[in-house]
mmCIF file of C-alpha atoms in Angstrom:
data_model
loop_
_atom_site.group_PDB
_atom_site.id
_atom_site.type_symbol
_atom_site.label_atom_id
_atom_site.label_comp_id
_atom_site.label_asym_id
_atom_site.label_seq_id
_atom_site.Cartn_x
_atom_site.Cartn_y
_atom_site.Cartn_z
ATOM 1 C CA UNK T 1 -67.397 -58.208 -54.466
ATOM 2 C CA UNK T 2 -65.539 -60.497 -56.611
ATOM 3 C CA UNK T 3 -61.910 -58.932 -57.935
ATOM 4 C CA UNK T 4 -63.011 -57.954 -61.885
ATOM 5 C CA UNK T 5 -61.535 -55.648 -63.629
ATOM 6 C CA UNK T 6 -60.484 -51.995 -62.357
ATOM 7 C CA UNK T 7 -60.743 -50.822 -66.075
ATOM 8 C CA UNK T 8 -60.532 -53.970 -67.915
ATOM 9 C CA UNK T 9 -62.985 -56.025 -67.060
ATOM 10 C CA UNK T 10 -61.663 -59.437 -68.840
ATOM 11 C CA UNK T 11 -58.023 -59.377 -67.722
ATOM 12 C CA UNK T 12 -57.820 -56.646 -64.706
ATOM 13 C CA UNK T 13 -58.510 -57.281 -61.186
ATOM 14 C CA UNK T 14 -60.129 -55.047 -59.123
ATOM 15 C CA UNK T 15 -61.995 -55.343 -55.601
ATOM 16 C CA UNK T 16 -63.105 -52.229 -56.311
ATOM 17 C CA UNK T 17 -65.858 -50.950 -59.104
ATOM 18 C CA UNK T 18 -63.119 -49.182 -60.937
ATOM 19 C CA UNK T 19 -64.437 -50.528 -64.087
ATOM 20 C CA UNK T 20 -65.611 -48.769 -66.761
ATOM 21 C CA UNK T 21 -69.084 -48.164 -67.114
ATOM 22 C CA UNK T 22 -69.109 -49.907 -70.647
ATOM 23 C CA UNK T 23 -67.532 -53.286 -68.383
ATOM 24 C CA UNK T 24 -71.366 -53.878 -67.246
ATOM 25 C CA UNK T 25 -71.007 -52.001 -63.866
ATOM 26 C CA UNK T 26 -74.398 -52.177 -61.904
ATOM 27 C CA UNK T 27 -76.189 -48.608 -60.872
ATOM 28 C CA UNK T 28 -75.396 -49.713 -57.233
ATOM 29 C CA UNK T 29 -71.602 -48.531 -57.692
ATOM 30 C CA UNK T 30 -70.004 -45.333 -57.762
ATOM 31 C CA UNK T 31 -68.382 -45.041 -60.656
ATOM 32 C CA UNK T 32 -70.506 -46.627 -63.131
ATOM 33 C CA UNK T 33 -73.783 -44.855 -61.989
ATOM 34 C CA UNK T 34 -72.159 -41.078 -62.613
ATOM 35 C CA UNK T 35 -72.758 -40.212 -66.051
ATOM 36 C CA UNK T 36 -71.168 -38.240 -69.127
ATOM 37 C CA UNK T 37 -67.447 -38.021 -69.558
ATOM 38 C CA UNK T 38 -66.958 -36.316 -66.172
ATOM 39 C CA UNK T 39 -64.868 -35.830 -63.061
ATOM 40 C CA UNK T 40 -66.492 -35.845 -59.940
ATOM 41 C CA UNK T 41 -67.103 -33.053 -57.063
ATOM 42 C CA UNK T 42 -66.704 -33.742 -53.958
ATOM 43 C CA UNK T 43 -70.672 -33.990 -52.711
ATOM 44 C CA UNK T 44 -72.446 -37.087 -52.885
ATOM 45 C CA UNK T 45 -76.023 -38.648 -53.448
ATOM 46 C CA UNK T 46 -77.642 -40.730 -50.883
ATOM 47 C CA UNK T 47 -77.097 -43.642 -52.073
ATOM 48 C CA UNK T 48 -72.715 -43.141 -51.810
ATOM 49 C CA UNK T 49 -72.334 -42.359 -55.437
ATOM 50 C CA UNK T 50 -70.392 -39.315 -55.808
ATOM 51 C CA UNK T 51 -72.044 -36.797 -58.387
ATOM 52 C CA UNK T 52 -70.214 -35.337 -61.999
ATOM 53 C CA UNK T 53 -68.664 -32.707 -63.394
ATOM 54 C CA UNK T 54 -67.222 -32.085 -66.457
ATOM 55 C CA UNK T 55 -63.625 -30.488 -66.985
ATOM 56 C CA UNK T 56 -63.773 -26.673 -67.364
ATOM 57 C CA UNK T 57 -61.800 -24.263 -69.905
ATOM 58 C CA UNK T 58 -58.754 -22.358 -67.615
ATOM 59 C CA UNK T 59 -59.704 -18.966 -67.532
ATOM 60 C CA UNK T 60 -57.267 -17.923 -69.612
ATOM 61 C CA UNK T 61 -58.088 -20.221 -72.276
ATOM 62 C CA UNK T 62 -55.657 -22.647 -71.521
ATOM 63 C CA UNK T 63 -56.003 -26.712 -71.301
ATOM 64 C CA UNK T 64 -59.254 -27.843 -69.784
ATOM 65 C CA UNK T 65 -59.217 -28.712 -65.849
ATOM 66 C CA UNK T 66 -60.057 -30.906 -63.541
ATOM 67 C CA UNK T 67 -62.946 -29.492 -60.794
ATOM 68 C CA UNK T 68 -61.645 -32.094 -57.754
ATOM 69 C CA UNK T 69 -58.356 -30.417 -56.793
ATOM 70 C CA UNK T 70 -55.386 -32.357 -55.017
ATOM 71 C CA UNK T 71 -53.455 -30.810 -52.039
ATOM 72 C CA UNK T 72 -49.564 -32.010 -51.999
ATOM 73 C CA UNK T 73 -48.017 -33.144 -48.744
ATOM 74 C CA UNK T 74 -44.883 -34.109 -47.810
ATOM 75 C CA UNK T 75 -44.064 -37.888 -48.638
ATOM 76 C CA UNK T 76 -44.587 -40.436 -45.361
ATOM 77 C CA UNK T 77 -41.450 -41.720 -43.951
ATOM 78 C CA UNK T 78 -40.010 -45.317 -44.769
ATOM 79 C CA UNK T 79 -41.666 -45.069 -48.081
ATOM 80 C CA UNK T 80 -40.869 -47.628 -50.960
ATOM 81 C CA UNK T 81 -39.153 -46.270 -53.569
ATOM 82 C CA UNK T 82 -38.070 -49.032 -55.403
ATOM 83 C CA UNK T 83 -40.196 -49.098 -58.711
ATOM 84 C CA UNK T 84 -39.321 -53.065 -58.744
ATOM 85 C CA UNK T 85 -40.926 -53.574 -55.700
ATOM 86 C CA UNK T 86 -44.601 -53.666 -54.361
ATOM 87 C CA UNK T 87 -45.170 -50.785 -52.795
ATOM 88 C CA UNK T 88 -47.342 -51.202 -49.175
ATOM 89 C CA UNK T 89 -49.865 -48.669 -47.027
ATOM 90 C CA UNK T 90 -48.895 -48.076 -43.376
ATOM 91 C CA UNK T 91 -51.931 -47.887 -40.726
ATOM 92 C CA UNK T 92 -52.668 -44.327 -39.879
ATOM 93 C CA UNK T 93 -53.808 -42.825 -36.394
ATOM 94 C CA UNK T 94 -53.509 -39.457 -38.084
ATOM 95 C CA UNK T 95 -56.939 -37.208 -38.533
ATOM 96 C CA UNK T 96 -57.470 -38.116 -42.698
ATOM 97 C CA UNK T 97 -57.140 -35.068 -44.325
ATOM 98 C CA UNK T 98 -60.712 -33.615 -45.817
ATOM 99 C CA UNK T 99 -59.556 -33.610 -49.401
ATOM 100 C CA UNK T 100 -57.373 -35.380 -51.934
ATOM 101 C CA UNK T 101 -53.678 -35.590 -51.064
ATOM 102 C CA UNK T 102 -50.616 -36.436 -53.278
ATOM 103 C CA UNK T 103 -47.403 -37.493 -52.005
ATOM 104 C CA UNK T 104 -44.853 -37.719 -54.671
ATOM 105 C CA UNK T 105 -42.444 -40.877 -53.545
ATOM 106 C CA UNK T 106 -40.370 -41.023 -57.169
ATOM 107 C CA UNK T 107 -40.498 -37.613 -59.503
ATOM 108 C CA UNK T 108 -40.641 -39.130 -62.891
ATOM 109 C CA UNK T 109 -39.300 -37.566 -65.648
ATOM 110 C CA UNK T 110 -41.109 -38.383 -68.595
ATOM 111 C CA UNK T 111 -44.657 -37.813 -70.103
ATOM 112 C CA UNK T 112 -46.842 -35.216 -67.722
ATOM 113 C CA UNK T 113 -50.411 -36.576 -66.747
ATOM 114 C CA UNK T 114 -52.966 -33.702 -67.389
ATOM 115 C CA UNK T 115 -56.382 -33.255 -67.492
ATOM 116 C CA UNK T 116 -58.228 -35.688 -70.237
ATOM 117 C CA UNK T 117 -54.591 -37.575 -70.667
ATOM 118 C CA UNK T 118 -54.767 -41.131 -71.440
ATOM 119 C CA UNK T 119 -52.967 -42.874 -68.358
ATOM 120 C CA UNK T 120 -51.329 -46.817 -68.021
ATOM 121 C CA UNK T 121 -50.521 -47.207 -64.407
ATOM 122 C CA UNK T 122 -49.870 -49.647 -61.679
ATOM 123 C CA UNK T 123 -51.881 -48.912 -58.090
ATOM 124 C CA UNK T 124 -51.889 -50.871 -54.243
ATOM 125 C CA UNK T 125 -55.169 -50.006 -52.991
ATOM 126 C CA UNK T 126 -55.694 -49.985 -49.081
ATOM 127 C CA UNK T 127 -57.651 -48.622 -46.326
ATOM 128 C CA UNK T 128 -56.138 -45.283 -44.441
ATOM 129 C CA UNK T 129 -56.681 -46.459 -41.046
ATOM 130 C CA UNK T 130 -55.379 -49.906 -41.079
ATOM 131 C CA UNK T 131 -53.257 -50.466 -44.169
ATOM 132 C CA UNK T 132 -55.382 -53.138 -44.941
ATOM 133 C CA UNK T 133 -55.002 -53.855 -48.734
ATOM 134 C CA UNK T 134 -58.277 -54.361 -50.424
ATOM 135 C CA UNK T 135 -56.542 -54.877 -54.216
ATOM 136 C CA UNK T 136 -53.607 -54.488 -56.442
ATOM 137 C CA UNK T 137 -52.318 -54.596 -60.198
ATOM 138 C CA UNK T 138 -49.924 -56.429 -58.911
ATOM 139 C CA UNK T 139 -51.618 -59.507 -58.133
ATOM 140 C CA UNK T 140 -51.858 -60.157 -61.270
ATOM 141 C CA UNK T 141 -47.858 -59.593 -62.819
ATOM 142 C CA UNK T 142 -45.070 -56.884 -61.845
ATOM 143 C CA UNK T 143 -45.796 -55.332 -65.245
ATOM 144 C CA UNK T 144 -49.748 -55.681 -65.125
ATOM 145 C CA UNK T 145 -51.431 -52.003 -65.527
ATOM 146 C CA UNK T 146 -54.645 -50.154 -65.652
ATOM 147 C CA UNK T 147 -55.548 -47.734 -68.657
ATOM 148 C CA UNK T 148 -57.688 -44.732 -67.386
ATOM 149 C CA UNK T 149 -58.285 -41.302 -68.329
ATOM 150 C CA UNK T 150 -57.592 -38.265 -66.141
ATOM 151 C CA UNK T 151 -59.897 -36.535 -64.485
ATOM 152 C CA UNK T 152 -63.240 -38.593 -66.409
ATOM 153 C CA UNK T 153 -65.741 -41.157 -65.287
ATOM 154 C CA UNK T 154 -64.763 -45.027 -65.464
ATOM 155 C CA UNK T 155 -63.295 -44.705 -62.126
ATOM 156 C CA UNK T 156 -63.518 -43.271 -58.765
ATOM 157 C CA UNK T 157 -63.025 -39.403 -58.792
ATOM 158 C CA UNK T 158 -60.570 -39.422 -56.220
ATOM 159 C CA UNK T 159 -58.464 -41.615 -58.102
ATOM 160 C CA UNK T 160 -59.182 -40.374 -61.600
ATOM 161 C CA UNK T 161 -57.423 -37.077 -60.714
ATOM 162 C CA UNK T 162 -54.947 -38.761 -59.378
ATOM 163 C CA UNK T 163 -51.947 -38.696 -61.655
ATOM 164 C CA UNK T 164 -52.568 -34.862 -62.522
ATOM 165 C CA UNK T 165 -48.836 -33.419 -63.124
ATOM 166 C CA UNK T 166 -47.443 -36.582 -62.599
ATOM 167 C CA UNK T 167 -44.518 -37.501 -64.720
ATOM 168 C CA UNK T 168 -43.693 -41.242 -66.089
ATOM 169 C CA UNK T 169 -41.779 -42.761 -64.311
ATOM 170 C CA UNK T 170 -43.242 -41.450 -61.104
ATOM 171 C CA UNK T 171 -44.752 -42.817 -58.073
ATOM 172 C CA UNK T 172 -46.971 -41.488 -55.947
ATOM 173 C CA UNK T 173 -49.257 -41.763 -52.695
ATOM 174 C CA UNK T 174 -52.565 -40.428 -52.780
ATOM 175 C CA UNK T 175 -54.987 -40.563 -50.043
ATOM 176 C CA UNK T 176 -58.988 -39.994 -50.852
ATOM 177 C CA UNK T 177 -61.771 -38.935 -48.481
ATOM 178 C CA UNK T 178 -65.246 -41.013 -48.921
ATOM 179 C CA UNK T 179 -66.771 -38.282 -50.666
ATOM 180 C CA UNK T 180 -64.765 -38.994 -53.605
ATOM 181 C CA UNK T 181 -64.139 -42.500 -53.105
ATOM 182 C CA UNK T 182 -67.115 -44.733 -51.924
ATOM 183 C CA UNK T 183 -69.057 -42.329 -49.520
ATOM 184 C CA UNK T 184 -71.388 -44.230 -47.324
ATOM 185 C CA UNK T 185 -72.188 -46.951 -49.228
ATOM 186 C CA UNK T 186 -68.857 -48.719 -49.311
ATOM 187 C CA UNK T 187 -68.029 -51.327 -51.216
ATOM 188 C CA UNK T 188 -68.533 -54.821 -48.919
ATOM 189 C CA UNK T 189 -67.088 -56.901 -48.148
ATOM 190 C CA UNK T 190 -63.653 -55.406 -48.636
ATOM 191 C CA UNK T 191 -64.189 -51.558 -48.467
ATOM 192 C CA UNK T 192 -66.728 -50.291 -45.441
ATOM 193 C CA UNK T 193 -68.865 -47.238 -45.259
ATOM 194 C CA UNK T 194 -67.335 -43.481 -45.098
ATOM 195 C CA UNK T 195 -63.450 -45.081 -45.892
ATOM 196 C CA UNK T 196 -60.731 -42.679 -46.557
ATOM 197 C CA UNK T 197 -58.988 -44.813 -49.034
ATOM 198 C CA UNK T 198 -55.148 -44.443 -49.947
ATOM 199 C CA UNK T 199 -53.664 -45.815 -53.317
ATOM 200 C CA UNK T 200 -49.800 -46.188 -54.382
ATOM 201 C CA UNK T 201 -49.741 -45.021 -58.032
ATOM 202 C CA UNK T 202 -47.164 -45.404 -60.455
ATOM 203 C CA UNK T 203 -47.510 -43.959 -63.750
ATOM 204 C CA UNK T 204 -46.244 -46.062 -66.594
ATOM 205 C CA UNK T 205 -47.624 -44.335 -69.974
ATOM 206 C CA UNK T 206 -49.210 -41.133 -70.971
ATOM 207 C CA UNK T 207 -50.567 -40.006 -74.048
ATOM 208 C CA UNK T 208 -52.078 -36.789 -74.155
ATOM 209 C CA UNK T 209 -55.275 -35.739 -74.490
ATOM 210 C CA UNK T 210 -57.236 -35.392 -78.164
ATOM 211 C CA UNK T 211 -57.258 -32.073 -79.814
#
């Protein structure tokens, strides 16, 4: 897979399908075969492509949320903190954990990501076991980021929900089972079959959601 664009598909770049479905994504990948404005659960269809689900009402009427949950855990030692700097993945020997995880690394302290917020961030993709990076925003500039919504198709579920009660200003570690990343179809040449994925986010803008 050639590095287009996570979200944008002119300017980003992206080894991943991250793109939005409206970028020309083929059925093959994950993200742009799920349909409606959706988060995804954490089964999967044969093919790798995790299946959708929208948002639902809190039960007590509050704002709408996200069905894939995250789980926080304490933030890996020796991590980079400096906002200026590229952030990297260490290789892990550790069982991955079963779900999505969240490691806060910087607590912002502006704008809170929620559900259906409008998102600018940067991200370091790599693979859990080896560290391996497989793609960055920052290839392209230190400011470069992605625009995404939380918690809706356009990219992987595991990374849409992501940035849920993150702050700007914030950075955080976030490791995703294959379930909700790629499942069993991968993403050759760069991402293999049934990869926990990990991704160093750090949230730039938010703008919350309509209505």
């Amino acid at each position: 897979m050639t590095p287009s664009g996570l979200v944008r598909c002119t300017v980003m770049t992206a080894a991943l399908a991250l793109a939005l479905a409206g970028c020309g994504g083929t059925s093959d990948d994950p993200v742009t075969s799920a349909s409606g404005a959706a988060a995804s659960t954490a089964s999967s269809t044969g093919s790798g492509a995790p299946t959708t689900q929208a948002p639902s009402d809190a039960p007590s009427g509050g704002p709408r949320q996200c069905p894939v949950k995250t789980r926080s855990v304490p933030a890996p030692a020796g991590a980079q903190t400096d906002l200026t700097k590229k952030p990297a993945v260490a290789a892990n020997t550790a069982p991955p954990p079963a779900d999505v995880t969240v490691a806060d690394l910087v607590v912002g302290t502006g704008a809170e990501a929620t559900t259906l917020s409008s998102v600018e961030a940067k991200y370091v993709g790599s693979l859990y076991t080896t560290g391996q990076e497989f793609d960055s925003s920052w290839k392209t500039s230190v400011d470069t980021t992605i625009p995404f919504t939380v918690c809706a198709t356009g990219t992987i579920p595991g990374f849409a929900v992501a940035p849920t009660g993150m702050k700007v200003g914030g950075r955080r570690e976030v490791t995703i089972p294959a379930a909700l990343a790629y499942g069993a179809q991968g993403q050759p040449p760069t991402i293999p079959p049934n990869a926990v994925l990990v991704f160093v986010i750090d949230l730039v803008k938010v703008t919350p959601p309509a209505g």
